[in-house]
């Protein structure tokens, strides 16, 4: 009959064999249980990579939008300056138009006065011509007699 030490050693050997088969079963079970988790982990990593790429694209798009916003602000400032220039030009044109209208009115007034003066002088000349003609008629009549 084996002594206690031998029995303990035999028991250990049997337990180790049993433990090895249990370990193998546990490993197999754990591996099977881990398969979906590993698959999900792989999907999560892939999703994280896609999200990282999306974040990079968003950062690039945001930077592009910032540049576009600056361009729009520059364009808006240019348009505002152009509008101010156009408004000033319009104001200058209105002043010029008012000056031209005043000058035209002055010219019309001068033209009316000139017409009146010319006709007045023409009437005076015509009256002088009539008087001269009348005087000549009188002198001719005197000369004939």
Tab-separated table of N, CA and C in Angstrom:
chain	number	residue	atom	x	y	z
A	1	UNK	N	0.826	-1.161	0.000
A	1	UNK	CA	0.000	0.000	0.000
A	1	UNK	C	0.885	1.244	0.000
A	2	UNK	N	0.502	2.239	-0.825
A	2	UNK	CA	1.348	3.421	-0.918
A	2	UNK	C	1.217	4.261	0.345
A	3	UNK	N	2.263	4.937	0.609
A	3	UNK	CA	2.219	5.781	1.796
A	3	UNK	C	1.507	7.091	1.468
A	4	UNK	N	1.431	7.916	2.467
A	4	UNK	CA	0.661	9.161	2.313
A	4	UNK	C	1.259	10.073	1.245
A	5	UNK	N	2.587	10.093	1.230
A	5	UNK	CA	3.248	10.960	0.248
A	5	UNK	C	2.926	10.517	-1.161
A	6	UNK	N	2.994	9.267	-1.366
A	6	UNK	CA	2.718	8.733	-2.687
A	6	UNK	C	1.257	8.972	-3.057
A	7	UNK	N	0.408	8.797	-2.065
A	7	UNK	CA	-1.014	9.039	-2.313
A	7	UNK	C	-1.254	10.507	-2.685
A	8	UNK	N	-0.576	11.372	-1.964
A	8	UNK	CA	-0.719	12.805	-2.250
A	8	UNK	C	-0.195	13.090	-3.646
A	9	UNK	N	0.942	12.508	-4.002
A	9	UNK	CA	1.515	12.723	-5.336
A	9	UNK	C	0.599	12.167	-6.419
A	10	UNK	N	0.035	11.004	-6.165
A	10	UNK	CA	-0.878	10.412	-7.144
A	10	UNK	C	-2.129	11.279	-7.285
A	11	UNK	N	-2.593	11.734	-6.135
A	11	UNK	CA	-3.776	12.593	-6.150
A	11	UNK	C	-3.473	13.883	-6.920
A	12	UNK	N	-2.278	14.408	-6.711
A	12	UNK	CA	-1.871	15.617	-7.447
A	12	UNK	C	-1.833	15.358	-8.942
A	13	UNK	N	-1.264	14.247	-9.335
A	13	UNK	CA	-1.155	13.909	-10.747
A	13	UNK	C	-2.536	13.783	-11.365
A	14	UNK	N	-3.447	13.121	-10.649
A	14	UNK	CA	-4.813	12.956	-11.157
A	14	UNK	C	-5.491	14.316	-11.232
A	15	UNK	N	-5.283	15.106	-10.191
A	15	UNK	CA	-5.911	16.433	-10.169
A	15	UNK	C	-5.361	17.309	-11.300
A	16	UNK	N	-4.044	17.184	-11.544
A	16	UNK	CA	-3.446	17.982	-12.621
A	16	UNK	C	-3.999	17.561	-13.975
A	17	UNK	N	-4.173	16.252	-14.154
A	17	UNK	CA	-4.754	15.784	-15.418
A	17	UNK	C	-6.178	16.287	-15.564
A	18	UNK	N	-6.920	16.175	-14.484
A	18	UNK	CA	-8.302	16.645	-14.515
A	18	UNK	C	-8.340	18.161	-14.712
A	19	UNK	N	-7.437	18.823	-14.012
A	19	UNK	CA	-7.380	20.285	-14.134
A	19	UNK	C	-7.019	20.681	-15.560
A	20	UNK	N	-6.118	19.897	-16.174
A	20	UNK	CA	-5.728	20.218	-17.539
A	20	UNK	C	-6.906	20.069	-18.479
A	21	UNK	N	-7.682	19.039	-18.328
A	21	UNK	CA	-8.849	18.873	-19.192
A	21	UNK	C	-9.896	19.937	-18.875
A	22	UNK	N	-10.034	20.285	-17.577
A	22	UNK	CA	-10.980	21.341	-17.200
A	22	UNK	C	-10.492	22.672	-17.770
A	23	UNK	N	-9.177	22.898	-17.627
A	23	UNK	CA	-8.612	24.133	-18.189
A	23	UNK	C	-8.863	24.202	-19.689
A	24	UNK	N	-8.650	23.077	-20.361
A	24	UNK	CA	-8.865	23.051	-21.805
A	24	UNK	C	-10.321	23.337	-22.122
A	25	UNK	N	-11.232	22.750	-21.366
A	25	UNK	CA	-12.656	23.003	-21.574
A	25	UNK	C	-12.990	24.466	-21.308
A	26	UNK	N	-12.422	24.980	-20.205
A	26	UNK	CA	-12.665	26.382	-19.860
A	26	UNK	C	-12.120	27.280	-20.972
A	27	UNK	N	-10.901	26.969	-21.455
A	27	UNK	CA	-10.333	27.751	-22.562
A	27	UNK	C	-11.240	27.712	-23.784
A	28	UNK	N	-11.730	26.546	-24.108
A	28	UNK	CA	-12.611	26.409	-25.265
A	28	UNK	C	-13.877	27.222	-25.052
A	29	UNK	N	-14.456	27.099	-23.854
A	29	UNK	CA	-15.680	27.851	-23.549
A	29	UNK	C	-15.396	29.349	-23.598
A	30	UNK	N	-14.275	29.746	-22.960
A	30	UNK	CA	-13.923	31.171	-22.937
A	30	UNK	C	-13.681	31.670	-24.364
A	31	UNK	N	-12.967	30.863	-25.172
A	31	UNK	CA	-12.711	31.261	-26.561
A	31	UNK	C	-14.020	31.431	-27.324
A	32	UNK	N	-14.945	30.518	-27.108
A	32	UNK	CA	-16.246	30.617	-27.777
A	32	UNK	C	-17.013	31.846	-27.289
A	33	UNK	N	-16.940	32.077	-25.980
A	33	UNK	CA	-17.626	33.246	-25.420
A	33	UNK	C	-16.961	34.548	-25.882
A	34	UNK	N	-15.655	34.500	-26.084
A	34	UNK	CA	-14.915	35.706	-26.481
A	34	UNK	C	-15.073	36.040	-27.968
A	35	UNK	N	-15.442	35.043	-28.779
A	35	UNK	CA	-15.572	35.290	-30.225
A	35	UNK	C	-16.495	36.468	-30.527
A	36	UNK	N	-17.746	36.481	-30.014
A	36	UNK	CA	-18.608	37.628	-30.321
A	36	UNK	C	-18.059	38.930	-29.728
A	37	UNK	N	-17.413	38.810	-28.545
A	37	UNK	CA	-16.852	40.016	-27.930
A	37	UNK	C	-15.716	40.552	-28.790
A	38	UNK	N	-14.859	39.634	-29.271
A	38	UNK	CA	-13.767	40.057	-30.158
A	38	UNK	C	-14.323	40.659	-31.447
A	39	UNK	N	-15.371	40.020	-31.959
A	39	UNK	CA	-16.001	40.541	-33.178
A	39	UNK	C	-16.550	41.950	-32.917
A	40	UNK	N	-17.232	42.115	-31.783
A	40	UNK	CA	-17.765	43.439	-31.435
A	40	UNK	C	-16.638	44.439	-31.217
A	41	UNK	N	-15.549	43.970	-30.572
A	41	UNK	CA	-14.398	44.847	-30.357
A	41	UNK	C	-13.806	45.278	-31.696
A	42	UNK	N	-13.723	44.340	-32.627
A	42	UNK	CA	-13.212	44.671	-33.962
A	42	UNK	C	-14.130	45.690	-34.646
A	43	UNK	N	-15.447	45.476	-34.521
A	43	UNK	CA	-16.397	46.434	-35.096
A	43	UNK	C	-16.268	47.798	-34.428
A	44	UNK	N	-16.080	47.793	-33.100
A	44	UNK	CA	-15.905	49.057	-32.380
A	44	UNK	C	-14.637	49.778	-32.840
A	45	UNK	N	-13.559	49.024	-33.002
A	45	UNK	CA	-12.307	49.636	-33.478
A	45	UNK	C	-12.483	50.190	-34.890
A	46	UNK	N	-13.178	49.431	-35.719
A	46	UNK	CA	-13.435	49.904	-37.082
A	46	UNK	C	-14.305	51.160	-37.042
A	47	UNK	N	-15.331	51.137	-36.192
A	47	UNK	CA	-16.191	52.313	-36.037
A	47	UNK	C	-15.413	53.501	-35.500
A	48	UNK	N	-14.503	53.225	-34.551
A	48	UNK	CA	-13.681	54.302	-34.001
A	48	UNK	C	-12.782	54.890	-35.088
A	49	UNK	N	-12.222	54.030	-35.936
A	49	UNK	CA	-11.388	54.520	-37.039
A	49	UNK	C	-12.220	55.370	-37.997
A	50	UNK	N	-13.440	54.914	-38.288
A	50	UNK	CA	-14.321	55.691	-39.166
A	50	UNK	C	-14.679	57.028	-38.524
A	51	UNK	N	-14.960	56.990	-37.215
A	51	UNK	CA	-15.273	58.237	-36.511
A	51	UNK	C	-14.076	59.181	-36.507
A	52	UNK	N	-12.886	58.629	-36.311
A	52	UNK	CA	-11.682	59.470	-36.347
A	52	UNK	C	-11.529	60.119	-37.715
A	53	UNK	N	-11.779	59.342	-38.762
A	53	UNK	CA	-11.709	59.893	-40.114
A	53	UNK	C	-12.777	60.966	-40.310
A	54	UNK	N	-13.986	60.681	-39.809
A	54	UNK	CA	-15.061	61.676	-39.905
A	54	UNK	C	-14.704	62.950	-39.149
A	55	UNK	N	-14.084	62.792	-37.964
A	55	UNK	CA	-13.675	63.962	-37.179
A	55	UNK	C	-12.630	64.767	-37.950
A	56	UNK	N	-11.687	64.073	-38.569
A	56	UNK	CA	-10.679	64.775	-39.381
A	56	UNK	C	-11.347	65.519	-40.536
A	57	UNK	N	-12.289	64.850	-41.187
A	57	UNK	CA	-13.010	65.501	-42.289
A	57	UNK	C	-13.795	66.705	-41.791
A	58	UNK	N	-14.431	66.552	-40.624
A	58	UNK	CA	-15.180	67.676	-40.052
A	58	UNK	C	-14.251	68.837	-39.713
A	59	UNK	N	-13.093	68.524	-39.141
A	59	UNK	CA	-12.127	69.584	-38.826
A	59	UNK	C	-11.688	70.297	-40.102
A	60	UNK	N	-11.439	69.521	-41.155
A	60	UNK	CA	-11.047	70.114	-42.436
A	60	UNK	C	-12.184	70.982	-42.982
A	61	UNK	N	-13.416	70.454	-42.899
A	61	UNK	CA	-14.569	71.212	-43.388
A	61	UNK	C	-14.791	72.478	-42.568
A	62	UNK	N	-14.587	72.374	-41.241
A	62	UNK	CA	-14.739	73.555	-40.386
A	62	UNK	C	-13.701	74.602	-40.763
A	63	UNK	N	-12.471	74.158	-41.001
A	63	UNK	CA	-11.425	75.099	-41.410
A	63	UNK	C	-11.790	75.749	-42.742
A	64	UNK	N	-12.307	74.935	-43.652
A	64	UNK	CA	-12.735	75.472	-44.944
A	64	UNK	C	-13.862	76.482	-44.759
A	65	UNK	N	-14.803	76.177	-43.858
A	65	UNK	CA	-15.902	77.106	-43.582
A	65	UNK	C	-15.384	78.402	-42.964
A	66	UNK	N	-14.371	78.289	-42.104
A	66	UNK	CA	-13.781	79.493	-41.513
A	66	UNK	C	-13.168	80.367	-42.602
A	67	UNK	N	-12.451	79.729	-43.524
A	67	UNK	CA	-11.852	80.477	-44.636
A	67	UNK	C	-12.951	81.109	-45.484
A	68	UNK	N	-13.997	80.330	-45.776
A	68	UNK	CA	-15.116	80.863	-46.561
A	68	UNK	C	-15.791	82.021	-45.837
A	69	UNK	N	-15.927	81.893	-44.507
A	69	UNK	CA	-16.536	82.969	-43.720
A	69	UNK	C	-15.697	84.237	-43.806
A	70	UNK	N	-14.376	84.074	-43.706
A	70	UNK	CA	-13.495	85.244	-43.836
A	70	UNK	C	-13.624	85.862	-45.225
A	71	UNK	N	-13.679	84.999	-46.245
A	71	UNK	CA	-13.855	85.507	-47.610
A	71	UNK	C	-15.180	86.251	-47.741
A	72	UNK	N	-16.235	85.695	-47.146
A	72	UNK	CA	-17.545	86.355	-47.202
A	72	UNK	C	-17.509	87.697	-46.482
A	73	UNK	N	-16.816	87.741	-45.339
A	73	UNK	CA	-16.716	89.010	-44.612
A	73	UNK	C	-15.950	90.043	-45.432
A	74	UNK	N	-14.858	89.582	-46.078
A	74	UNK	CA	-14.116	90.501	-46.948
A	74	UNK	C	-15.004	90.985	-48.088
A	75	UNK	N	-15.755	90.045	-48.686
A	75	UNK	CA	-16.670	90.411	-49.768
A	75	UNK	C	-17.747	91.361	-49.291
A	76	UNK	N	-18.259	91.115	-48.100
A	76	UNK	CA	-19.293	91.986	-47.546
A	76	UNK	C	-18.726	93.381	-47.305
A	77	UNK	N	-17.502	93.448	-46.770
A	77	UNK	CA	-16.873	94.755	-46.533
A	77	UNK	C	-16.662	95.483	-47.858
A	78	UNK	N	-16.250	94.733	-48.886
A	78	UNK	CA	-16.055	95.339	-50.205
A	78	UNK	C	-17.379	95.863	-50.750
A	79	UNK	N	-18.431	95.054	-50.609
A	79	UNK	CA	-19.750	95.471	-51.106
A	79	UNK	C	-20.238	96.693	-50.342
A	80	UNK	N	-20.042	96.698	-49.014
A	80	UNK	CA	-20.468	97.857	-48.227
A	80	UNK	C	-19.713	99.111	-48.657
A	81	UNK	N	-18.404	98.970	-48.899
A	81	UNK	CA	-17.618	100.120	-49.357
A	81	UNK	C	-18.091	100.568	-50.735
A	82	UNK	N	-18.392	99.601	-51.602
A	82	UNK	CA	-18.882	99.931	-52.941
A	82	UNK	C	-20.225	100.638	-52.857
A	83	UNK	N	-21.104	100.161	-51.972
A	83	UNK	CA	-22.415	100.800	-51.798
A	83	UNK	C	-22.228	102.237	-51.323
A	84	UNK	N	-21.301	102.442	-50.375
A	84	UNK	CA	-21.046	103.809	-49.899
A	84	UNK	C	-20.541	104.683	-51.041
A	85	UNK	N	-19.622	104.130	-51.844
A	85	UNK	CA	-19.120	104.890	-52.996
A	85	UNK	C	-20.253	105.208	-53.967
A	86	UNK	N	-21.115	104.213	-54.211
A	86	UNK	CA	-22.237	104.431	-55.129
A	86	UNK	C	-23.207	105.469	-54.570
A	87	UNK	N	-23.461	105.400	-53.262
A	87	UNK	CA	-24.356	106.385	-52.648
A	87	UNK	C	-23.757	107.787	-52.750
A	88	UNK	N	-22.440	107.895	-52.526
A	88	UNK	CA	-21.784	109.197	-52.655
A	88	UNK	C	-21.863	109.672	-54.107
A	89	UNK	N	-21.603	108.747	-55.041
A	89	UNK	CA	-21.708	109.100	-56.453
A	89	UNK	C	-23.116	109.529	-56.823
A	90	UNK	N	-24.106	108.818	-56.282
A	90	UNK	CA	-25.502	109.176	-56.549
A	90	UNK	C	-25.799	110.566	-55.992
A	91	UNK	N	-25.295	110.837	-54.791
A	91	UNK	CA	-25.498	112.160	-54.194
A	91	UNK	C	-24.836	113.239	-55.052
A	92	UNK	N	-23.612	112.950	-55.516
A	92	UNK	CA	-22.919	113.910	-56.388
A	92	UNK	C	-23.694	114.120	-57.686
A	93	UNK	N	-24.240	113.019	-58.236
A	93	UNK	CA	-25.028	113.138	-59.468
A	93	UNK	C	-26.276	113.983	-59.240
A	94	UNK	N	-26.931	113.782	-58.096
A	94	UNK	CA	-28.125	114.584	-57.798
A	94	UNK	C	-27.763	116.058	-57.676
A	95	UNK	N	-26.620	116.331	-57.026
A	95	UNK	CA	-26.181	117.726	-56.913
A	95	UNK	C	-25.879	118.293	-58.298
A	96	UNK	N	-25.196	117.482	-59.115
A	96	UNK	CA	-24.893	117.918	-60.477
A	96	UNK	C	-26.152	118.139	-61.291
A	97	UNK	N	-27.115	117.230	-61.134
A	97	UNK	CA	-28.381	117.366	-61.855
A	97	UNK	C	-29.104	118.636	-61.414
A	98	UNK	N	-29.091	118.902	-60.107
A	98	UNK	CA	-29.742	120.123	-59.608
A	98	UNK	C	-29.042	121.358	-60.167
A	99	UNK	N	-27.705	121.311	-60.228
A	99	UNK	CA	-26.961	122.451	-60.778
A	99	UNK	C	-27.283	122.635	-62.258
A	100	UNK	N	-27.367	121.516	-62.986
A	100	UNK	CA	-27.699	121.597	-64.421
A	100	UNK	C	-29.107	122.147	-64.604
A	101	UNK	N	-30.058	121.663	-63.793
A	101	UNK	CA	-31.432	122.162	-63.897
A	101	UNK	C	-31.490	123.655	-63.581
A	102	UNK	N	-30.723	124.084	-62.579
A	102	UNK	CA	-30.687	125.518	-62.251
A	102	UNK	C	-30.089	126.304	-63.413
A	103	UNK	N	-29.021	125.762	-64.016
A	103	UNK	CA	-28.397	126.444	-65.152
A	103	UNK	C	-29.360	126.505	-66.334
A	104	UNK	N	-30.090	125.396	-66.578
A	104	UNK	CA	-31.066	125.379	-67.679
A	104	UNK	C	-32.150	126.420	-67.420
A	105	UNK	N	-32.623	126.490	-66.176
A	105	UNK	CA	-33.637	127.496	-65.843
A	105	UNK	C	-33.087	128.907	-66.037
A	106	UNK	N	-31.828	129.113	-65.622
A	106	UNK	CA	-31.200	130.423	-65.837
A	106	UNK	C	-31.110	130.732	-67.329
A	107	UNK	N	-30.714	129.718	-68.119
A	107	UNK	CA	-30.608	129.924	-69.571
A	107	UNK	C	-31.975	130.220	-70.182
A	108	UNK	N	-33.012	129.540	-69.703
A	108	UNK	CA	-34.359	129.817	-70.214
A	108	UNK	C	-34.758	131.250	-69.892
A	109	UNK	N	-34.449	131.656	-68.666
A	109	UNK	CA	-34.768	133.033	-68.268
A	109	UNK	C	-33.992	134.022	-69.132
A	110	UNK	N	-32.696	133.741	-69.308
A	110	UNK	CA	-31.866	134.612	-70.160
A	110	UNK	C	-32.402	134.609	-71.579
A	111	UNK	N	-32.791	133.445	-72.075
A	111	UNK	CA	-33.316	133.323	-73.437
A	111	UNK	C	-34.592	134.147	-73.588
A	112	UNK	N	-35.489	134.071	-72.588
A	112	UNK	CA	-36.715	134.862	-72.654
A	112	UNK	C	-36.390	136.351	-72.666
A	113	UNK	N	-35.476	136.739	-71.783
A	113	UNK	CA	-35.089	138.158	-71.750
A	113	UNK	C	-34.464	138.574	-73.074
A	114	UNK	N	-33.589	137.689	-73.586
A	114	UNK	CA	-32.929	138.009	-74.861
A	114	UNK	C	-33.958	138.148	-75.964
A	115	UNK	N	-34.932	137.212	-75.989
A	115	UNK	CA	-35.993	137.309	-76.998
A	115	UNK	C	-36.730	138.638	-76.865
A	116	UNK	N	-37.088	138.969	-75.648
A	116	UNK	CA	-37.815	140.224	-75.429
A	116	UNK	C	-36.963	141.406	-75.873
A	117	UNK	N	-35.685	141.388	-75.503
A	117	UNK	CA	-34.804	142.498	-75.873
A	117	UNK	C	-34.615	142.555	-77.385
A	118	UNK	N	-34.391	141.365	-77.994
A	118	UNK	CA	-34.192	141.339	-79.451
A	118	UNK	C	-35.447	141.843	-80.150
A	119	UNK	N	-36.622	141.327	-79.733
A	119	UNK	CA	-37.856	141.790	-80.375
A	119	UNK	C	-38.116	143.267	-80.090
A	120	UNK	N	-37.766	143.672	-78.892
A	120	UNK	CA	-37.927	145.096	-78.566
A	120	UNK	C	-37.031	145.946	-79.470
A	121	UNK	N	-35.781	145.500	-79.641
A	121	UNK	CA	-34.854	146.234	-80.516
A	121	UNK	C	-35.303	146.156	-81.971
A	122	UNK	N	-35.788	144.944	-82.375
A	122	UNK	CA	-36.290	144.821	-83.745
A	122	UNK	C	-37.483	145.748	-83.964
A	123	UNK	N	-38.374	145.804	-82.988
A	123	UNK	CA	-39.522	146.721	-83.099
A	123	UNK	C	-39.050	148.170	-83.185
A	124	UNK	N	-38.025	148.488	-82.376
A	124	UNK	CA	-37.500	149.863	-82.422
A	124	UNK	C	-36.880	150.139	-83.783
A	125	UNK	N	-36.122	149.151	-84.294
A	125	UNK	CA	-35.511	149.322	-85.627
A	125	UNK	C	-36.604	149.454	-86.675
A	126	UNK	N	-37.629	148.613	-86.570
A	126	UNK	CA	-38.727	148.674	-87.542
A	126	UNK	C	-39.436	150.021	-87.470
A	127	UNK	N	-39.626	150.479	-86.239
A	127	UNK	CA	-40.235	151.804	-86.083
A	127	UNK	C	-39.343	152.870	-86.719
A	128	UNK	N	-38.014	152.735	-86.513
A	128	UNK	CA	-37.075	153.685	-87.139
A	128	UNK	C	-37.162	153.591	-88.658
A	129	UNK	N	-37.233	152.349	-89.178
A	129	UNK	CA	-37.340	152.172	-90.633
A	129	UNK	C	-38.615	152.827	-91.129
A	130	UNK	N	-39.723	152.654	-90.408
A	130	UNK	CA	-40.987	153.274	-90.818
A	130	UNK	C	-40.857	154.799	-90.799
A	131	UNK	N	-40.227	155.329	-89.767
A	131	UNK	CA	-40.060	156.790	-89.694
A	131	UNK	C	-39.192	157.288	-90.844
A	132	UNK	N	-38.097	156.533	-91.064
A	132	UNK	CA	-37.214	156.947	-92.172
A	132	UNK	C	-37.977	156.876	-93.481
A	133	UNK	N	-38.742	155.802	-93.663
A	133	UNK	CA	-39.522	155.656	-94.887
A	133	UNK	C	-40.546	156.782	-94.996
A	134	UNK	N	-41.147	157.080	-93.880
A	134	UNK	CA	-42.134	158.155	-93.875
A	134	UNK	C	-41.457	159.484	-94.205
A	135	UNK	N	-40.288	159.695	-93.632
A	135	UNK	CA	-39.543	160.942	-93.914
A	135	UNK	C	-39.142	160.986	-95.378
A	136	UNK	N	-38.721	159.851	-95.908
A	136	UNK	CA	-38.326	159.822	-97.314
A	136	UNK	C	-39.528	160.103	-98.205
A	137	UNK	N	-40.666	159.528	-97.826
A	137	UNK	CA	-41.878	159.795	-98.599
A	137	UNK	C	-42.192	161.287	-98.581
A	138	UNK	N	-42.050	161.880	-97.439
A	138	UNK	CA	-42.349	163.314	-97.320
A	138	UNK	C	-41.337	164.097	-98.161
A	139	UNK	N	-40.074	163.746	-98.117
A	139	UNK	CA	-39.043	164.466	-98.873
A	139	UNK	C	-39.235	164.239	-100.365
A	140	UNK	N	-39.625	163.040	-100.737
A	140	UNK	CA	-39.864	162.782	-102.151
A	140	UNK	C	-41.049	163.615	-102.639
A	141	UNK	N	-42.042	163.672	-101.806
A	141	UNK	CA	-43.205	164.464	-102.188
A	141	UNK	C	-42.810	165.933	-102.292
A	142	UNK	N	-41.980	166.405	-101.397
A	142	UNK	CA	-41.531	167.798	-101.449
A	142	UNK	C	-40.669	168.012	-102.681
A	143	UNK	N	-39.868	167.038	-102.979
A	143	UNK	CA	-38.977	167.181	-104.123
A	143	UNK	C	-39.784	167.171	-105.405
A	144	UNK	N	-40.835	166.443	-105.454
A	144	UNK	CA	-41.651	166.366	-106.646
A	144	UNK	C	-42.394	167.680	-106.793
A	145	UNK	N	-42.778	168.331	-105.884
A	145	UNK	CA	-43.566	169.542	-106.001
A	145	UNK	C	-42.693	170.607	-106.408
